[in-house]
CSV table of N, CA and C and ligand atoms in Angstrom, one decimal:
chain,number,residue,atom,x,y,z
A,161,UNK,N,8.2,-1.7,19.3
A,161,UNK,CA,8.7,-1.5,18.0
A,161,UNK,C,7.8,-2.0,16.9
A,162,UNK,N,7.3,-3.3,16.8
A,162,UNK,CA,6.1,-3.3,16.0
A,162,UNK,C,5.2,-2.6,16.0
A,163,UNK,N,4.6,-2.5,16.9
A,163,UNK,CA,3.8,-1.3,16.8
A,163,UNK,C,4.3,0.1,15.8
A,164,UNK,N,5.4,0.5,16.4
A,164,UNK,CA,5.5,1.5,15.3
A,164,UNK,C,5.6,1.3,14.1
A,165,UNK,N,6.2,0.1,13.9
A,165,UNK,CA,6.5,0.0,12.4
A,165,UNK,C,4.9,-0.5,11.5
A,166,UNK,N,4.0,-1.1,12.2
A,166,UNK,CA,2.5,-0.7,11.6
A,166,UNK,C,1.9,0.1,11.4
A,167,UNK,N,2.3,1.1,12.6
A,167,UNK,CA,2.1,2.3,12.5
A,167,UNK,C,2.3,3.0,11.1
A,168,UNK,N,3.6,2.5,10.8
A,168,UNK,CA,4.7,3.5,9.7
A,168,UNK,C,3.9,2.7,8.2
A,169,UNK,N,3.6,1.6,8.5
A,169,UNK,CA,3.1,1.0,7.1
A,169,UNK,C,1.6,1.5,7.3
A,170,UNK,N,0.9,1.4,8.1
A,170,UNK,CA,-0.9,2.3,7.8
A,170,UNK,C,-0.1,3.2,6.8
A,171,UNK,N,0.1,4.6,7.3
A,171,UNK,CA,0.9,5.8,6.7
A,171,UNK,C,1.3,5.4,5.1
A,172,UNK,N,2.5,4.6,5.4
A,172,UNK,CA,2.7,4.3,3.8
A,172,UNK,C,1.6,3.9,3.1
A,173,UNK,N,0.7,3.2,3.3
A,173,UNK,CA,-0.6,2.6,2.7
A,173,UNK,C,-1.3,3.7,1.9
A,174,UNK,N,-1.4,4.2,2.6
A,174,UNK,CA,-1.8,5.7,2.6
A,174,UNK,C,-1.7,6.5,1.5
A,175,UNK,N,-0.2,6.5,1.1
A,175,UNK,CA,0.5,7.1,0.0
A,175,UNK,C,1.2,6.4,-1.3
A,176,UNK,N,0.0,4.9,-1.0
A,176,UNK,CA,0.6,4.4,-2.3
A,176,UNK,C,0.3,4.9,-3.5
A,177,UNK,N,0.7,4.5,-4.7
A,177,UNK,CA,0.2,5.3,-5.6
A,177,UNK,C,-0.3,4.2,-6.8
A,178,UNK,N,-1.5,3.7,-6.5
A,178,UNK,CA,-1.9,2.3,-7.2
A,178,UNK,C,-3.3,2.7,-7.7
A,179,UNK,N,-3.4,3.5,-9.1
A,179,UNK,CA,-4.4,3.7,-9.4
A,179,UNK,C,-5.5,2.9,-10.7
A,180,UNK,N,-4.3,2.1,-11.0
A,180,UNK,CA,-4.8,1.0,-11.2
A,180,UNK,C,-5.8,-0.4,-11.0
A,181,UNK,N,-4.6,-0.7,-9.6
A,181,UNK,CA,-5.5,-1.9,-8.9
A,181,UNK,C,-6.1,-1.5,-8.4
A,182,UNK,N,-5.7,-0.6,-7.6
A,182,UNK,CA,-6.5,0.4,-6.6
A,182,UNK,C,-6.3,-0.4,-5.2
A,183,UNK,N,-5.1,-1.2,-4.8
A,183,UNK,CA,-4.9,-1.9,-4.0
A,183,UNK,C,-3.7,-1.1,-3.6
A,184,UNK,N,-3.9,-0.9,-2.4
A,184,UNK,CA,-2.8,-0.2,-1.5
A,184,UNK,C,-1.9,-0.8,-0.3
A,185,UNK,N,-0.5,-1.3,-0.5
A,185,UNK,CA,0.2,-1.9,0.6
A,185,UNK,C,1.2,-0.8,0.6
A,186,UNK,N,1.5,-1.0,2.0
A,186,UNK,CA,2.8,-0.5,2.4
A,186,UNK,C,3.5,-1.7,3.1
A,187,UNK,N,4.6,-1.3,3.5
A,187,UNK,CA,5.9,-2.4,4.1
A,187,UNK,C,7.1,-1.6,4.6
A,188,UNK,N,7.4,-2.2,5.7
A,188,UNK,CA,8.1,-1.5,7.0
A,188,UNK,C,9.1,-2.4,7.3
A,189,UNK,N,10.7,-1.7,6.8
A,189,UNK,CA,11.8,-3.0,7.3
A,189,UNK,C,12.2,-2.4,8.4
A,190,UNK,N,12.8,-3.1,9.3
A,190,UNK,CA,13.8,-3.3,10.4
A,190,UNK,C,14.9,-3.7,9.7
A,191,UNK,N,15.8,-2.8,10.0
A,191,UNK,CA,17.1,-3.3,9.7
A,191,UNK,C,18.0,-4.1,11.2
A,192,UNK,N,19.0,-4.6,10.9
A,192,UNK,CA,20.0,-5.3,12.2
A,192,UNK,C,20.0,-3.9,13.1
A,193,UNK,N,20.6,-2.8,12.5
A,193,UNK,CA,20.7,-1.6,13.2
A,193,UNK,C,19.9,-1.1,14.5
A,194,UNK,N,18.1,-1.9,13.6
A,194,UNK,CA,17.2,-1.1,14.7
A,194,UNK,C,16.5,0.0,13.8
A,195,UNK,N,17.0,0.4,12.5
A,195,UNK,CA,16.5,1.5,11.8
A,195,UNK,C,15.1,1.0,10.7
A,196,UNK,N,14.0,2.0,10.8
A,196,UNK,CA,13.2,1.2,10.0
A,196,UNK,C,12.6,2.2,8.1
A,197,UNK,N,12.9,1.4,7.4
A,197,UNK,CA,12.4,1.7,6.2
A,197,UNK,C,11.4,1.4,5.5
A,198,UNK,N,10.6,2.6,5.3
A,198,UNK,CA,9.4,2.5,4.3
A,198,UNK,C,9.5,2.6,3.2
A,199,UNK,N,8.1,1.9,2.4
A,199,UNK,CA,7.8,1.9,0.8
A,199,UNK,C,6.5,1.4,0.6
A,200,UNK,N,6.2,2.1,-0.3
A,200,UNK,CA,4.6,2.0,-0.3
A,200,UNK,C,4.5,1.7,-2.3
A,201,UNK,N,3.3,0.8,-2.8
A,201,UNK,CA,3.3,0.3,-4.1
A,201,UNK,C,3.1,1.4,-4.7
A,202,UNK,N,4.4,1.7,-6.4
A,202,UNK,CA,4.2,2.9,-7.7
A,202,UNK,C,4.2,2.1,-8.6
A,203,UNK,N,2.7,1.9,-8.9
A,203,UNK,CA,2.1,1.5,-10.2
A,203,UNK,C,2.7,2.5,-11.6
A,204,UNK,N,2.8,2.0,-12.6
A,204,UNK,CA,2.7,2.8,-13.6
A,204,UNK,C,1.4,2.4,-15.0
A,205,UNK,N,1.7,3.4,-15.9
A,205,UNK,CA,-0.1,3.2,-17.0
A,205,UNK,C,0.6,1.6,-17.8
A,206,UNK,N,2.4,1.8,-17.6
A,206,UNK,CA,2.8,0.2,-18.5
A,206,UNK,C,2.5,-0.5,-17.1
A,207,UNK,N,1.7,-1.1,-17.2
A,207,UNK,CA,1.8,-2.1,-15.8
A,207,UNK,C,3.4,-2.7,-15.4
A,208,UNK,N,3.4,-3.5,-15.9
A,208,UNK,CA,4.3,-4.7,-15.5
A,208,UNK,C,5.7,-3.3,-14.9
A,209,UNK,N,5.6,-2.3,-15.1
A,209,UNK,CA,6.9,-1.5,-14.5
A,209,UNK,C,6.3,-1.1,-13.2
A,210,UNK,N,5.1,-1.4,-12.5
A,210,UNK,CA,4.9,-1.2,-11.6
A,210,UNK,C,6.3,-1.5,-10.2
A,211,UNK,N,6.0,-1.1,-9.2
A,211,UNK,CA,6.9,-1.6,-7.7
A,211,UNK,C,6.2,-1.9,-6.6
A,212,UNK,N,6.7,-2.7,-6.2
A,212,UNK,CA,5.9,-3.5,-5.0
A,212,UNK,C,6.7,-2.5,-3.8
A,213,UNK,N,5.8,-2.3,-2.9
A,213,UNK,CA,6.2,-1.4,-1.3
A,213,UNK,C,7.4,-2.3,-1.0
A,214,UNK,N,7.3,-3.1,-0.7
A,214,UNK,CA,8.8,-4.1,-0.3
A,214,UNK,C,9.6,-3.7,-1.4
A,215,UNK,N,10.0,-3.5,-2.1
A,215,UNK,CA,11.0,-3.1,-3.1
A,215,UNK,C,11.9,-1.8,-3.2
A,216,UNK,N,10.1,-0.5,-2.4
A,216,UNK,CA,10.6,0.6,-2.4
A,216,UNK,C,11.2,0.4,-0.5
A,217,UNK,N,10.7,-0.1,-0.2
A,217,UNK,CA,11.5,-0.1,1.7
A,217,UNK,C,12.9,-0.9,1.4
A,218,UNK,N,13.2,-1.6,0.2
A,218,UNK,CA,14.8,-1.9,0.1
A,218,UNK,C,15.8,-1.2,-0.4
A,219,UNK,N,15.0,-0.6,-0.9
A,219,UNK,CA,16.1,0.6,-2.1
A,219,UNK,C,15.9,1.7,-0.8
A,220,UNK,N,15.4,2.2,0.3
A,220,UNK,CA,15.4,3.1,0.8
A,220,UNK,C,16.6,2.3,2.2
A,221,UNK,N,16.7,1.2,2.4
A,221,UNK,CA,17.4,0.5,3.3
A,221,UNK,C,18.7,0.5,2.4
A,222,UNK,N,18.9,0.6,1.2
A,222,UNK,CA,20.0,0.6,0.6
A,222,UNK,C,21.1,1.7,0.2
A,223,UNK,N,20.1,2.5,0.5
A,223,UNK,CA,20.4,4.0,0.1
A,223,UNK,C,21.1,4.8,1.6
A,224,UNK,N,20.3,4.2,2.4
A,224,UNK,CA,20.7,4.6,4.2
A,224,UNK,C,22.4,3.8,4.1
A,225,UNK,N,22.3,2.8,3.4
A,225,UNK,CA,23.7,1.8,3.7
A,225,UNK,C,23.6,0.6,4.7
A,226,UNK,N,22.4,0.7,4.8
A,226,UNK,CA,22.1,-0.6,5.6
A,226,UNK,C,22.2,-2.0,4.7
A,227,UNK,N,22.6,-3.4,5.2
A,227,UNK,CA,22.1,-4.2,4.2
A,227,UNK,C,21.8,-5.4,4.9
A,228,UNK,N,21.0,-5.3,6.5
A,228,UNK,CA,20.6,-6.7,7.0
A,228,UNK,C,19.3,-6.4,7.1
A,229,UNK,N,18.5,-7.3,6.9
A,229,UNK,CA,16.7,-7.3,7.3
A,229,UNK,C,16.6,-7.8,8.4
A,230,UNK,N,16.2,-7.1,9.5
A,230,UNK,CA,15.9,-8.4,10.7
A,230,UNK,C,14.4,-8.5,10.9
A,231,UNK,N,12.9,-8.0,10.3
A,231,UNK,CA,12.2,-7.8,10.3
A,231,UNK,C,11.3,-6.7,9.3
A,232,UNK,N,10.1,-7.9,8.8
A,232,UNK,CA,9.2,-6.6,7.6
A,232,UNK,C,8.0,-6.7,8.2
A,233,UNK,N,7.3,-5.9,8.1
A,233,UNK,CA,5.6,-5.5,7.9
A,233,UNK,C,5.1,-5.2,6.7
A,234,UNK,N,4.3,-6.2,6.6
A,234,UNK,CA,3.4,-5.4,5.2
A,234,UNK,C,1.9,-5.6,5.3
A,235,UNK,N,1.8,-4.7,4.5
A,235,UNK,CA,-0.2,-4.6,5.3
A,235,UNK,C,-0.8,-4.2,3.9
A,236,UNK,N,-1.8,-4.5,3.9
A,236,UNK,CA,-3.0,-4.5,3.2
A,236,UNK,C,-3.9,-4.9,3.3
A,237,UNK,N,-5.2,-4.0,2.2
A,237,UNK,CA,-6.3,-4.7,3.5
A,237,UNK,C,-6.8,-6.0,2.5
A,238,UNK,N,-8.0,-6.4,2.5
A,238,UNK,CA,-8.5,-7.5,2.1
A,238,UNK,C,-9.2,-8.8,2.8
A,239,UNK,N,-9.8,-9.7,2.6
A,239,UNK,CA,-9.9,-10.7,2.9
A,239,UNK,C,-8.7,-12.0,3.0
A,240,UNK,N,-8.5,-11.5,2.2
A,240,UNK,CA,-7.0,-12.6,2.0
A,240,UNK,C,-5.7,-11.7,2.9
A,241,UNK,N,-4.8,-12.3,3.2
A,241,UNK,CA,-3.4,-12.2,3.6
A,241,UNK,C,-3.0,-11.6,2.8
A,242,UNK,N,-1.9,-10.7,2.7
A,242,UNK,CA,-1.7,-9.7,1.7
A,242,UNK,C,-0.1,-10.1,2.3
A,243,UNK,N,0.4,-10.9,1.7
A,243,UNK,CA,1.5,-11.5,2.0
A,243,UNK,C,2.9,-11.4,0.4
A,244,UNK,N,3.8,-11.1,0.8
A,244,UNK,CA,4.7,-10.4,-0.4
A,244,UNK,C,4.6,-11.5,-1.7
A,245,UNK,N,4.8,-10.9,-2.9
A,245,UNK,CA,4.8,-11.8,-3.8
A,245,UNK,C,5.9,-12.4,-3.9
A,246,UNK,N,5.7,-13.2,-5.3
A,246,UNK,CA,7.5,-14.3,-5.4
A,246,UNK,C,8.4,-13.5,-5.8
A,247,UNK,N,8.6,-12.7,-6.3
A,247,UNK,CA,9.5,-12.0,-6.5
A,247,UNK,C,10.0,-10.8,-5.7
A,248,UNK,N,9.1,-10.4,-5.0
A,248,UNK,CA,9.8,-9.7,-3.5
A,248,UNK,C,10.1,-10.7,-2.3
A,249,UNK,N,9.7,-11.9,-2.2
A,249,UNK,CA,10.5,-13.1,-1.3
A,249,UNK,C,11.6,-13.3,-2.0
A,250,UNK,N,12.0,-13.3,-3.2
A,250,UNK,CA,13.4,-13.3,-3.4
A,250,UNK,C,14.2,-11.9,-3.0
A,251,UNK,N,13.6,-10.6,-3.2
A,251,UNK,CA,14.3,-9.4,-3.3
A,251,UNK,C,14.5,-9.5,-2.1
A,252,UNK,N,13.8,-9.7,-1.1
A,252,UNK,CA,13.8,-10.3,0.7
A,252,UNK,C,15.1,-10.4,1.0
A,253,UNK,N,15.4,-12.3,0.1
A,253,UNK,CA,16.3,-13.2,1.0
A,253,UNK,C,17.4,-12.3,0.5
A,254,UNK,N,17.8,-11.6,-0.2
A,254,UNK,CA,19.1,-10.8,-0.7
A,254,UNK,C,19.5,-10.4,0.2
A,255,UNK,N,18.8,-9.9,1.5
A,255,UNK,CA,19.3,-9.0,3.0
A,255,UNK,C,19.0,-9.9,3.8
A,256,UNK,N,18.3,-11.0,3.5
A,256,UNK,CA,18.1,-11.8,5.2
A,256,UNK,C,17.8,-12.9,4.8
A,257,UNK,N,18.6,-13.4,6.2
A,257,UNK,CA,18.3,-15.0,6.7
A,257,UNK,C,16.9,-15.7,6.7
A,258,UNK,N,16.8,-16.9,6.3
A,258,UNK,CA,15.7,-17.7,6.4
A,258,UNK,C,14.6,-17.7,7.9
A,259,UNK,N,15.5,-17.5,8.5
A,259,UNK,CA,14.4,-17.3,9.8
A,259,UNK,C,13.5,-15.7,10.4
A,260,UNK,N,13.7,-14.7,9.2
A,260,UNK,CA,13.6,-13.6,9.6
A,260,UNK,C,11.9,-13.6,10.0
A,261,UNK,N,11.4,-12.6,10.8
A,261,UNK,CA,9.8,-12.4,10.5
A,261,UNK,C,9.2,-11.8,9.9
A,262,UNK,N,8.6,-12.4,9.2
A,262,UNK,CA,7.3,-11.2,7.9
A,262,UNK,C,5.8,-11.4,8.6
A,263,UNK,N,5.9,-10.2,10.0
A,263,UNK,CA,4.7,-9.4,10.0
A,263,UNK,C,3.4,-8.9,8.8
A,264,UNK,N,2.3,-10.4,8.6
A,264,UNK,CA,1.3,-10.0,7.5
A,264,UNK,C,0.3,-8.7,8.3
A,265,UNK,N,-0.1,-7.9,7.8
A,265,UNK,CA,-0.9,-6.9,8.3
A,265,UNK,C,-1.8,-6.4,7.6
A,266,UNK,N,-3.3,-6.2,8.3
A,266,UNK,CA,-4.3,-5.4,7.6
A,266,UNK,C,-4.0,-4.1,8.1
A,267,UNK,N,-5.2,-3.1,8.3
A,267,UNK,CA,-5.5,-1.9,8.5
A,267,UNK,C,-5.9,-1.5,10.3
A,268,UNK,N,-6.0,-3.0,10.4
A,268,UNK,CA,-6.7,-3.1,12.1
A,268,UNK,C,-5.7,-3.7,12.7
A,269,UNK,N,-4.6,-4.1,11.9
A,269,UNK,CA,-3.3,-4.8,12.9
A,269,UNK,C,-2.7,-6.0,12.3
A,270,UNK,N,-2.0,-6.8,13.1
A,270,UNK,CA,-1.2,-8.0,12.7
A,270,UNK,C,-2.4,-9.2,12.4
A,271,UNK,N,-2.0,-9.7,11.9
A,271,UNK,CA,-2.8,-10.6,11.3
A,271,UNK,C,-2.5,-12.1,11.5
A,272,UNK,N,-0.9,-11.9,10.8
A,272,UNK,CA,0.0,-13.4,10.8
A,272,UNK,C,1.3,-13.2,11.1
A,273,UNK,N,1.9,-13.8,11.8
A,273,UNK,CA,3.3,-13.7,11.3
A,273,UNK,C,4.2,-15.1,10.5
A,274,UNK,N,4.8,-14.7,10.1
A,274,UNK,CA,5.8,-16.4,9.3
A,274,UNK,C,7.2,-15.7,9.4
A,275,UNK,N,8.1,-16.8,8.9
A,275,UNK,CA,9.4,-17.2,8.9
A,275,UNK,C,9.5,-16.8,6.9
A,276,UNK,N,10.9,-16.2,6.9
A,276,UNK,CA,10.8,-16.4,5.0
A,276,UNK,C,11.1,-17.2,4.5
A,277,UNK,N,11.7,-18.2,5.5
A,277,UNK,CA,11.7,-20.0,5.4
A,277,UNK,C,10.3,-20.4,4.7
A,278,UNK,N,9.4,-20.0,5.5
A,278,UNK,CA,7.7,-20.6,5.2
A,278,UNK,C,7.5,-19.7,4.2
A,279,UNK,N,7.8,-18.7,3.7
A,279,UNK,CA,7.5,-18.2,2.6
A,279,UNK,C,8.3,-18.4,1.3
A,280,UNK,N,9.4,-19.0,1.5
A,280,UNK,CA,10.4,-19.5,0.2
A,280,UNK,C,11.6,-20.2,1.2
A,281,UNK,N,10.4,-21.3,0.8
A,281,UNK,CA,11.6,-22.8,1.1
A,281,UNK,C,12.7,-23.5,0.6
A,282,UNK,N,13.6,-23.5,0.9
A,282,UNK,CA,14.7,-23.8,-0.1
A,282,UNK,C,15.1,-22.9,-1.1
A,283,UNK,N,15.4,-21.5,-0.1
A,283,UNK,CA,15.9,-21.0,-1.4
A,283,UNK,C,17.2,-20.2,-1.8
A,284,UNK,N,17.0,-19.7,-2.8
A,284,UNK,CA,18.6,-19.6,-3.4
A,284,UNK,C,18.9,-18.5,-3.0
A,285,UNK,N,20.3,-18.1,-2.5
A,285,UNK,CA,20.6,-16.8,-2.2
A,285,UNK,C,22.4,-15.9,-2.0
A,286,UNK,N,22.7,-15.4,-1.7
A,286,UNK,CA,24.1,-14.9,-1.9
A,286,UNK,C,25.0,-15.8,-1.9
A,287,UNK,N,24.9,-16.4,-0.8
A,287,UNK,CA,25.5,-17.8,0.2
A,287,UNK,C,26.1,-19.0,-1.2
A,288,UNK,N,24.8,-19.1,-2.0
A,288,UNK,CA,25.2,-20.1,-3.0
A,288,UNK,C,26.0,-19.9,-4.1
A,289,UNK,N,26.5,-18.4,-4.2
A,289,UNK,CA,27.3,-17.7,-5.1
A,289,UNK,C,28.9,-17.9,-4.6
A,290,UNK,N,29.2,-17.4,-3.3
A,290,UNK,CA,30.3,-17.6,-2.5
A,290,UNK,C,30.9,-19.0,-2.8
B,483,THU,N1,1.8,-5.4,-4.0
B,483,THU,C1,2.7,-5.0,-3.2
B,483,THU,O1,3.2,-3.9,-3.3
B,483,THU,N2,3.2,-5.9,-2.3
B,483,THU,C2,2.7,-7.1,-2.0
B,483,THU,O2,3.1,-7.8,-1.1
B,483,THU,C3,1.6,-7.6,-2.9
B,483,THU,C4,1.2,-6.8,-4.0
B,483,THU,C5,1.2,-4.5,-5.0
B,483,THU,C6,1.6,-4.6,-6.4
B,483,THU,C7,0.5,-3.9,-7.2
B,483,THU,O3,0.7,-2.5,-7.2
B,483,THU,C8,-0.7,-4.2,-6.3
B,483,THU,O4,-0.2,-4.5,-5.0
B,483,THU,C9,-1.7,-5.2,-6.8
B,483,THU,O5,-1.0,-6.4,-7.1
């Protein structure tokens, strides 16, 4: 199953539409189901209205009716880890638990994996509303 879902984020990569940065990620959720959702980065000419690929794989997990994350991929290439920003680690924890895995990925494969614990420690989420 990872495998495919790298699979599915190369592809998204692919078709981001970042003409801008000219930096291309995709991101591949696993829902609880077993179903997996893509989204790849839509820059716009206003920057800041840009979308992060994790954003577009939530709205498309949301739209299915799904709402548990049990697993993401996101890939990009670079030297550095192309690891979700702060504000998609928050859009994250809205569907999942602190222990979930975020598969980091280049173009050649897995890279890293972490906990979204390790990527947003202590943090705030539905649970603290209830
Ligand atoms: N970007 C993502 O889509 N996801 C990430 O995890 C990191 C950054 C996008 C936003 C922007 O379109 C481009 O990458 C450069 O920041």
């Amino acid at each position: 199953m990872l495998r495919e879902m790298i699979e599915k984020a190369a592809t998204a990569m692919q078709q981001a539409y970042a003409p801008y940065s000219g930096f291309h990620v995709g991101a591949v959720i696993k829902s609880k189901g077993g179903a997996l959702f893509v989204g790849c980065n839509v820059e716009n000419a206003a920057y800041p209205e840009g979308v992060c690929a994790e954003a577009g794989a939530i709205s498309a997990m949301i739209l299915a009716g799904d709402r548990e994350i049990e697993e993401i991929v996101v890939m990009g290439a670079g030297k550095s880890l192309v690891t979700p920003c702060g504000g998609c680690r928050q859009k994250i924890r809205e569907f999942a638990g602190d222990d979930i895995k975020i598969h980091i990925c280049d173009p050649q494969g897995l890279r890293k994996t972490v906990t979204l614990k390790e990527l947003l420690p202590l943090s705030f989420g539905p649970e603290n509303l209830r």
